[in-house]
mmCIF file of C-alpha atoms in Angstrom:
data_model
loop_
_atom_site.group_PDB
_atom_site.id
_atom_site.type_symbol
_atom_site.label_atom_id
_atom_site.label_comp_id
_atom_site.label_asym_id
_atom_site.label_seq_id
_atom_site.Cartn_x
_atom_site.Cartn_y
_atom_site.Cartn_z
ATOM 1 C CA UNK F 136 75.711 97.814 103.774
ATOM 2 C CA UNK F 137 76.400 99.243 100.218
ATOM 3 C CA UNK F 138 79.882 100.875 99.184
ATOM 4 C CA UNK F 139 78.872 104.389 100.466
ATOM 5 C CA UNK F 140 78.845 103.114 103.966
ATOM 6 C CA UNK F 141 82.514 101.580 103.837
ATOM 7 C CA UNK F 142 85.776 103.591 104.178
ATOM 8 C CA UNK F 143 87.169 105.423 100.752
ATOM 9 C CA UNK F 144 90.477 106.270 99.939
ATOM 10 C CA UNK F 145 90.902 109.770 98.733
ATOM 11 C CA UNK F 146 93.754 111.629 96.628
ATOM 12 C CA UNK F 147 94.613 114.931 96.002
ATOM 13 C CA UNK F 148 97.680 116.708 94.099
ATOM 14 C CA UNK F 149 98.502 120.375 94.003
ATOM 15 C CA UNK F 150 100.734 121.227 91.087
ATOM 16 C CA UNK F 151 102.846 123.560 89.508
ATOM 17 C CA UNK F 152 100.439 123.823 86.428
ATOM 18 C CA UNK F 153 97.730 122.257 84.412
ATOM 19 C CA UNK F 154 99.796 120.340 81.837
ATOM 20 C CA UNK F 155 99.573 116.527 82.904
ATOM 21 C CA UNK F 156 102.364 115.524 80.673
ATOM 22 C CA UNK F 157 104.928 118.093 81.773
ATOM 23 C CA UNK F 158 103.980 119.715 84.996
ATOM 24 C CA UNK F 159 104.925 118.314 88.508
ATOM 25 C CA UNK F 160 103.511 117.561 92.083
ATOM 26 C CA UNK F 161 104.205 120.186 94.733
ATOM 27 C CA UNK F 162 101.810 119.001 97.464
ATOM 28 C CA UNK F 163 99.860 115.656 97.812
ATOM 29 C CA UNK F 164 97.451 113.791 100.424
ATOM 30 C CA UNK F 165 96.147 110.509 100.654
ATOM 31 C CA UNK F 166 93.197 110.078 103.107
ATOM 32 C CA UNK F 167 91.346 107.278 104.635
ATOM 33 C CA UNK F 168 87.455 108.360 104.990
ATOM 34 C CA UNK F 169 84.326 107.131 106.425
ATOM 35 C CA UNK F 170 82.777 103.969 107.308
ATOM 36 C CA UNK F 171 83.135 104.499 110.883
ATOM 37 C CA UNK F 172 86.782 104.339 111.048
ATOM 38 C CA UNK F 173 89.063 106.859 112.059
ATOM 39 C CA UNK F 174 89.995 109.547 109.530
ATOM 40 C CA UNK F 175 93.499 109.295 108.362
ATOM 41 C CA UNK F 176 95.838 111.576 106.158
ATOM 42 C CA UNK F 177 99.216 111.136 105.110
ATOM 43 C CA UNK F 178 100.657 114.409 103.195
ATOM 44 C CA UNK F 179 103.492 115.227 101.173
ATOM 45 C CA UNK F 180 105.538 118.279 99.938
ATOM 46 C CA UNK F 181 107.643 117.460 97.069
ATOM 47 C CA UNK F 182 110.742 119.393 96.050
ATOM 48 C CA UNK F 183 109.489 120.818 92.441
ATOM 49 C CA UNK F 184 110.982 119.272 89.511
ATOM 50 C CA UNK F 185 110.382 122.741 87.563
ATOM 51 C CA UNK F 186 109.767 126.301 88.541
ATOM 52 C CA UNK F 187 106.185 126.995 90.144
ATOM 53 C CA UNK F 188 104.881 130.073 88.311
ATOM 54 C CA UNK F 189 103.142 132.838 90.141
ATOM 55 C CA UNK F 190 99.700 131.771 88.974
ATOM 56 C CA UNK F 191 100.023 128.594 90.399
ATOM 57 C CA UNK F 192 101.145 129.877 93.523
ATOM 58 C CA UNK F 193 98.426 131.942 94.007
ATOM 59 C CA UNK F 194 96.165 129.022 93.917
ATOM 60 C CA UNK F 195 97.989 126.811 96.424
ATOM 61 C CA UNK F 196 100.261 129.158 98.353
ATOM 62 C CA UNK F 197 103.807 127.437 97.476
ATOM 63 C CA UNK F 198 106.578 128.885 95.968
ATOM 64 C CA UNK F 199 109.277 127.249 94.622
ATOM 65 C CA UNK F 200 112.017 128.344 97.430
ATOM 66 C CA UNK F 201 109.188 127.216 99.850
ATOM 67 C CA UNK F 202 108.567 123.848 98.380
ATOM 68 C CA UNK F 203 112.340 123.280 97.741
ATOM 69 C CA UNK F 204 113.204 123.796 101.420
ATOM 70 C CA UNK F 205 110.549 121.681 102.995
ATOM 71 C CA UNK F 206 109.964 119.167 100.311
ATOM 72 C CA UNK F 207 111.407 115.674 100.034
ATOM 73 C CA UNK F 208 112.645 114.120 96.493
ATOM 74 C CA UNK F 209 109.926 113.967 94.117
ATOM 75 C CA UNK F 210 110.594 110.412 93.198
ATOM 76 C CA UNK F 211 110.106 109.445 96.808
ATOM 77 C CA UNK F 212 106.931 111.266 96.944
ATOM 78 C CA UNK F 213 105.606 109.511 93.812
ATOM 79 C CA UNK F 214 106.850 106.208 95.201
ATOM 80 C CA UNK F 215 105.287 106.625 98.280
ATOM 81 C CA UNK F 216 102.210 107.789 97.147
ATOM 82 C CA UNK F 217 101.725 105.101 94.608
ATOM 83 C CA UNK F 218 102.636 102.582 97.350
ATOM 84 C CA UNK F 219 99.727 104.095 99.792
ATOM 85 C CA UNK F 220 97.097 103.788 96.936
ATOM 86 C CA UNK F 221 98.049 100.339 95.728
ATOM 87 C CA UNK F 222 97.969 99.166 99.767
ATOM 88 C CA UNK F 223 94.355 100.805 100.011
ATOM 89 C CA UNK F 224 93.192 99.229 96.670
ATOM 90 C CA UNK F 225 94.318 95.863 97.780
ATOM 91 C CA UNK F 226 92.378 96.176 101.171
ATOM 92 C CA UNK F 227 89.266 97.066 99.006
ATOM 93 C CA UNK F 228 88.889 100.723 99.402
ATOM 94 C CA UNK F 229 87.685 102.741 96.266
ATOM 95 C CA UNK F 230 89.793 105.557 95.267
ATOM 96 C CA UNK F 231 87.903 108.861 95.324
ATOM 97 C CA UNK F 232 89.649 111.851 93.286
ATOM 98 C CA UNK F 233 88.138 114.884 92.017
ATOM 99 C CA UNK F 234 88.715 115.238 88.138
ATOM 100 C CA UNK F 235 90.419 112.030 88.234
ATOM 101 C CA UNK F 236 91.905 112.451 84.881
ATOM 102 C CA UNK F 237 93.823 115.282 85.897
ATOM 103 C CA UNK F 238 95.214 114.092 89.045
ATOM 104 C CA UNK F 239 95.757 110.169 87.873
ATOM 105 C CA UNK F 240 97.466 111.273 84.577
ATOM 106 C CA UNK F 241 99.804 113.739 86.169
ATOM 107 C CA UNK F 242 100.820 111.035 88.891
ATOM 108 C CA UNK F 243 101.264 108.583 86.123
ATOM 109 C CA UNK F 244 103.391 110.622 84.358
ATOM 110 C CA UNK F 245 105.552 111.601 86.846
ATOM 111 C CA UNK F 246 106.103 108.241 87.860
ATOM 112 C CA UNK F 247 107.273 107.365 83.989
ATOM 113 C CA UNK F 248 109.545 110.568 84.155
ATOM 114 C CA UNK F 249 111.026 109.657 87.532
ATOM 115 C CA UNK F 250 111.678 105.977 87.378
ATOM 116 C CA UNK F 251 108.821 104.687 89.382
ATOM 117 C CA UNK F 252 106.463 101.809 88.371
ATOM 118 C CA UNK F 253 103.321 103.463 87.646
ATOM 119 C CA UNK F 254 99.928 102.960 89.386
ATOM 120 C CA UNK F 255 98.378 101.546 86.190
ATOM 121 C CA UNK F 256 100.901 98.724 86.128
ATOM 122 C CA UNK F 257 100.480 97.693 89.391
ATOM 123 C CA UNK F 258 96.614 97.730 90.402
ATOM 124 C CA UNK F 259 93.505 98.828 88.712
ATOM 125 C CA UNK F 260 91.237 100.964 91.406
ATOM 126 C CA UNK F 261 87.696 101.295 91.370
ATOM 127 C CA UNK F 262 87.360 105.339 90.864
ATOM 128 C CA UNK F 263 84.747 107.612 92.360
ATOM 129 C CA UNK F 264 85.018 110.946 90.664
ATOM 130 C CA UNK F 265 82.779 113.625 92.394
ATOM 131 C CA UNK F 266 83.030 115.781 89.347
ATOM 132 C CA UNK F 267 81.799 112.789 87.136
ATOM 133 C CA UNK F 268 78.879 112.000 89.640
ATOM 134 C CA UNK F 269 77.635 115.385 90.180
ATOM 135 C CA UNK F 270 77.390 116.110 86.588
ATOM 136 C CA UNK F 271 75.517 112.749 85.791
ATOM 137 C CA UNK F 272 72.915 113.265 88.852
ATOM 138 C CA UNK F 273 72.319 117.003 88.258
ATOM 139 C CA UNK F 274 73.302 117.369 84.706
ATOM 140 C CA UNK F 275 71.379 120.781 84.116
ATOM 141 C CA UNK F 276 72.265 122.753 87.483
ATOM 142 C CA UNK F 277 73.861 126.205 86.614
ATOM 143 C CA UNK F 278 77.063 127.724 88.010
ATOM 144 C CA UNK F 279 80.382 126.527 88.456
ATOM 145 C CA UNK F 280 81.334 122.952 89.704
ATOM 146 C CA UNK F 281 84.688 123.336 91.692
ATOM 147 C CA UNK F 282 85.183 121.275 94.688
ATOM 148 C CA UNK F 283 84.244 124.224 96.808
ATOM 149 C CA UNK F 284 81.132 124.605 94.755
ATOM 150 C CA UNK F 285 80.222 121.131 95.055
ATOM 151 C CA UNK F 286 80.828 121.085 98.930
ATOM 152 C CA UNK F 287 78.230 124.116 98.979
ATOM 153 C CA UNK F 288 75.611 122.298 96.862
ATOM 154 C CA UNK F 289 75.804 118.966 98.687
ATOM 155 C CA UNK F 290 76.365 120.342 102.303
ATOM 156 C CA UNK F 291 79.761 118.678 102.564
ATOM 157 C CA UNK F 292 82.596 119.881 105.189
ATOM 158 C CA UNK F 293 85.377 121.798 103.762
ATOM 159 C CA UNK F 294 87.714 121.909 106.716
ATOM 160 C CA UNK F 295 90.191 124.396 105.793
ATOM 161 C CA UNK F 296 91.206 126.564 102.727
ATOM 162 C CA UNK F 297 90.591 125.025 99.406
ATOM 163 C CA UNK F 298 93.690 123.446 97.549
ATOM 164 C CA UNK F 299 95.144 122.369 100.555
ATOM 165 C CA UNK F 300 95.632 118.566 99.702
ATOM 166 C CA UNK F 301 94.692 117.049 102.831
ATOM 167 C CA UNK F 302 91.145 119.231 102.967
ATOM 168 C CA UNK F 303 90.431 118.744 99.211
ATOM 169 C CA UNK F 304 90.923 114.780 99.465
ATOM 170 C CA UNK F 305 88.481 114.617 102.553
ATOM 171 C CA UNK F 306 86.031 117.055 101.057
ATOM 172 C CA UNK F 307 85.904 115.239 97.632
ATOM 173 C CA UNK F 308 84.933 112.045 99.834
ATOM 174 C CA UNK F 309 82.505 113.719 101.667
ATOM 175 C CA UNK F 310 80.933 115.054 98.454
ATOM 176 C CA UNK F 311 80.816 111.514 96.832
ATOM 177 C CA UNK F 312 79.312 110.166 99.970
ATOM 178 C CA UNK F 313 76.169 112.745 100.100
ATOM 179 C CA UNK F 314 75.520 112.247 96.086
ATOM 180 C CA UNK F 315 75.242 108.667 97.055
ATOM 181 C CA UNK F 316 72.986 109.285 100.078
ATOM 182 C CA UNK F 317 71.091 111.750 97.978
ATOM 183 C CA UNK F 318 70.994 109.003 94.983
ATOM 184 C CA UNK F 319 69.933 105.416 96.249
ATOM 185 C CA UNK F 320 70.209 104.055 92.914
ATOM 186 C CA UNK F 321 73.857 104.867 93.185
ATOM 187 C CA UNK F 322 74.230 102.691 96.211
ATOM 188 C CA UNK F 323 72.842 99.752 94.206
ATOM 189 C CA UNK F 324 75.475 99.312 92.081
ATOM 190 C CA UNK F 325 78.833 97.560 92.553
ATOM 191 C CA UNK F 326 81.892 99.470 92.638
ATOM 192 C CA UNK F 327 82.524 97.548 89.238
ATOM 193 C CA UNK F 328 79.338 98.423 87.883
ATOM 194 C CA UNK F 329 79.856 102.345 89.086
ATOM 195 C CA UNK F 330 83.326 102.480 87.542
ATOM 196 C CA UNK F 331 82.123 101.195 84.483
ATOM 197 C CA UNK F 332 79.480 103.509 84.275
ATOM 198 C CA UNK F 333 81.456 106.496 84.968
ATOM 199 C CA UNK F 334 83.499 105.819 81.918
ATOM 200 C CA UNK F 335 80.539 106.346 80.041
ATOM 201 C CA UNK F 336 79.066 109.376 81.707
ATOM 202 C CA UNK F 337 82.332 110.747 81.576
ATOM 203 C CA UNK F 338 82.740 110.106 77.738
ATOM 204 C CA UNK F 339 79.690 111.646 77.290
ATOM 205 C CA UNK F 340 80.055 114.951 79.354
ATOM 206 C CA UNK F 341 83.409 115.556 77.897
ATOM 207 C CA UNK F 342 82.299 115.099 74.202
ATOM 208 C CA UNK F 343 79.059 117.110 74.859
ATOM 209 C CA UNK F 344 81.600 120.003 76.316
ATOM 210 C CA UNK F 345 83.589 119.329 73.338
ATOM 211 C CA UNK F 346 80.685 120.013 70.939
ATOM 212 C CA UNK F 347 79.587 123.366 73.062
ATOM 213 C CA UNK F 348 83.075 124.700 72.460
ATOM 214 C CA UNK F 349 83.168 123.807 68.487
ATOM 215 C CA UNK F 350 79.692 125.350 68.258
ATOM 216 C CA UNK F 351 80.827 128.762 70.185
ATOM 217 C CA UNK F 352 82.418 131.281 68.146
ATOM 218 C CA UNK F 353 85.853 131.922 68.855
ATOM 219 C CA UNK F 354 86.370 128.933 70.894
ATOM 220 C CA UNK F 355 86.213 126.166 68.457
ATOM 221 C CA UNK F 356 90.034 125.245 68.674
ATOM 222 C CA UNK F 357 89.540 124.766 72.485
ATOM 223 C CA UNK F 358 87.354 121.783 71.524
ATOM 224 C CA UNK F 359 90.542 119.932 69.924
ATOM 225 C CA UNK F 360 92.122 120.053 73.456
ATOM 226 C CA UNK F 361 89.130 118.219 75.138
ATOM 227 C CA UNK F 362 90.309 114.423 76.291
ATOM 228 C CA UNK F 363 87.456 111.927 76.252
ATOM 229 C CA UNK F 364 89.362 109.299 78.553
ATOM 230 C CA UNK F 365 88.670 108.539 82.018
ATOM 231 C CA UNK F 366 89.764 108.270 85.047
ATOM 232 C CA UNK F 367 93.404 108.540 82.922
ATOM 233 C CA UNK F 368 94.559 109.446 79.750
ATOM 234 C CA UNK F 369 96.757 106.114 78.834
ATOM 235 C CA UNK F 370 100.489 107.150 78.062
ATOM 236 C CA UNK F 371 99.745 105.676 74.632
ATOM 237 C CA UNK F 372 96.997 108.160 73.824
ATOM 238 C CA UNK F 373 99.484 110.921 75.037
ATOM 239 C CA UNK F 374 102.364 109.590 72.867
ATOM 240 C CA UNK F 375 100.048 109.328 69.683
ATOM 241 C CA UNK F 376 98.906 113.153 70.362
ATOM 242 C CA UNK F 377 102.499 114.070 70.850
ATOM 243 C CA UNK F 378 103.308 112.613 67.128
ATOM 244 C CA UNK F 379 101.248 115.129 65.500
ATOM 245 C CA UNK F 380 101.504 118.531 67.399
ATOM 246 C CA UNK F 381 100.999 120.747 63.995
ATOM 247 C CA UNK F 382 97.433 118.945 63.478
ATOM 248 C CA UNK F 383 95.378 118.134 66.615
ATOM 249 C CA UNK F 384 92.947 116.156 64.288
ATOM 250 C CA UNK F 385 95.175 113.899 62.807
ATOM 251 C CA UNK F 386 96.384 113.447 66.371
ATOM 252 C CA UNK F 387 92.841 112.565 67.764
ATOM 253 C CA UNK F 388 92.588 109.915 65.064
ATOM 254 C CA UNK F 389 95.825 108.547 65.768
ATOM 255 C CA UNK F 390 94.979 108.273 69.355
ATOM 256 C CA UNK F 391 91.572 106.755 68.611
ATOM 257 C CA UNK F 392 89.620 109.643 69.668
ATOM 258 C CA UNK F 393 87.990 110.432 66.210
ATOM 259 C CA UNK F 394 87.172 107.300 63.963
ATOM 260 C CA UNK F 395 88.376 107.402 60.633
ATOM 261 C CA UNK F 396 84.730 107.185 59.423
ATOM 262 C CA UNK F 397 84.445 110.910 60.589
ATOM 263 C CA UNK F 398 86.660 112.060 57.832
ATOM 264 C CA UNK F 399 84.155 113.174 54.555
ATOM 265 C CA UNK F 400 83.897 114.988 51.918
ATOM 266 C CA UNK F 401 83.053 118.828 52.722
ATOM 267 C CA UNK F 402 80.923 120.390 49.990
ATOM 268 C CA UNK F 403 82.156 123.632 51.261
ATOM 269 C CA UNK F 404 85.766 123.393 51.642
ATOM 270 C CA UNK F 405 85.859 121.072 48.604
ATOM 271 C CA UNK F 406 88.063 118.489 50.113
ATOM 272 C CA UNK F 407 87.926 115.691 53.035
ATOM 273 C CA UNK F 408 87.809 117.190 56.281
ATOM 274 C CA UNK F 409 86.944 115.626 60.033
ATOM 275 C CA UNK F 410 83.452 115.917 60.727
ATOM 276 C CA UNK F 411 81.502 115.465 63.769
ATOM 277 C CA UNK F 412 78.776 113.265 63.579
ATOM 278 C CA UNK F 413 75.583 113.450 65.416
ATOM 279 C CA UNK F 414 73.733 110.515 66.843
ATOM 280 C CA UNK F 415 70.826 111.184 63.692
ATOM 281 C CA UNK F 416 73.703 110.863 61.071
ATOM 282 C CA UNK F 417 74.280 114.617 60.369
ATOM 283 C CA UNK F 418 77.833 115.986 60.071
ATOM 284 C CA UNK F 419 79.437 119.089 60.878
ATOM 285 C CA UNK F 420 82.674 120.115 59.566
ATOM 286 C CA UNK F 421 85.181 120.754 62.142
ATOM 287 C CA UNK F 422 87.088 123.300 59.914
ATOM 288 C CA UNK F 423 84.178 125.394 58.373
ATOM 289 C CA UNK F 424 81.241 124.259 60.505
ATOM 290 C CA UNK F 425 79.100 123.224 57.337
ATOM 291 C CA UNK F 426 76.489 120.661 58.294
ATOM 292 C CA UNK F 427 75.380 117.957 55.975
ATOM 293 C CA UNK F 428 73.033 115.235 56.191
ATOM 294 C CA UNK F 429 74.633 111.716 56.700
ATOM 295 C CA UNK F 430 74.052 110.587 52.957
ATOM 296 C CA UNK F 431 75.745 113.891 51.575
#
């Protein structure tokens, strides 16, 4: 039996915002799904470390007051989530996380902030990300690719409102299973091979999106915020980025996301600038968009 026929462990976080370095966990769930075993879910509500803004509340429905009244201390929540994921990994379960770099990075930073030993220092899970897998097997499909969209496309179950941690964690597992059923070549990979493949696919997908933003008038600067790491942005990368808050390109270089060889003389700017380098060797200046051949 391939990996797709065995149980998965799913993780989902609902948070106070989209800043993985600063925002906090509001609700969370770890689930066990599939493989002929009973479904198991473990939910949490965390006392928020910060105010939950109105736009986040509109997404998941939790106000600061409600989460404070019903929640557990965030350090306890993060510790229990991490312990449960570690236990599942040690039992051989792959970890399913929709848009893994967001949830796993935020969980890592919350652990470091609250004095909890981070997941990355305890185990190295094999991660399955339905977002990455969906883009790889159906890269030219138009339309949005939120979890609820993937459920509709892959005929997966969404047994409740979206942005409920338990509902989303179970749905993400179902999406991964259905993608694997539709594409048997994925089943033939080991979990280790599939994890490594997703790292490459995610890098390519994010680099392509970064290039798209760079080439879209008015969105050029957004390209600098697209991270290439998967399944988590390492803390060392974030630290390097924070050292150069006023110079995103220098920060990307310090973080290892832009190679030193990508800094070239721009004939239009008449100074050395960071360049995007295409596979055929052409260079495009990040500052002004001027393109040159690789030998110019």
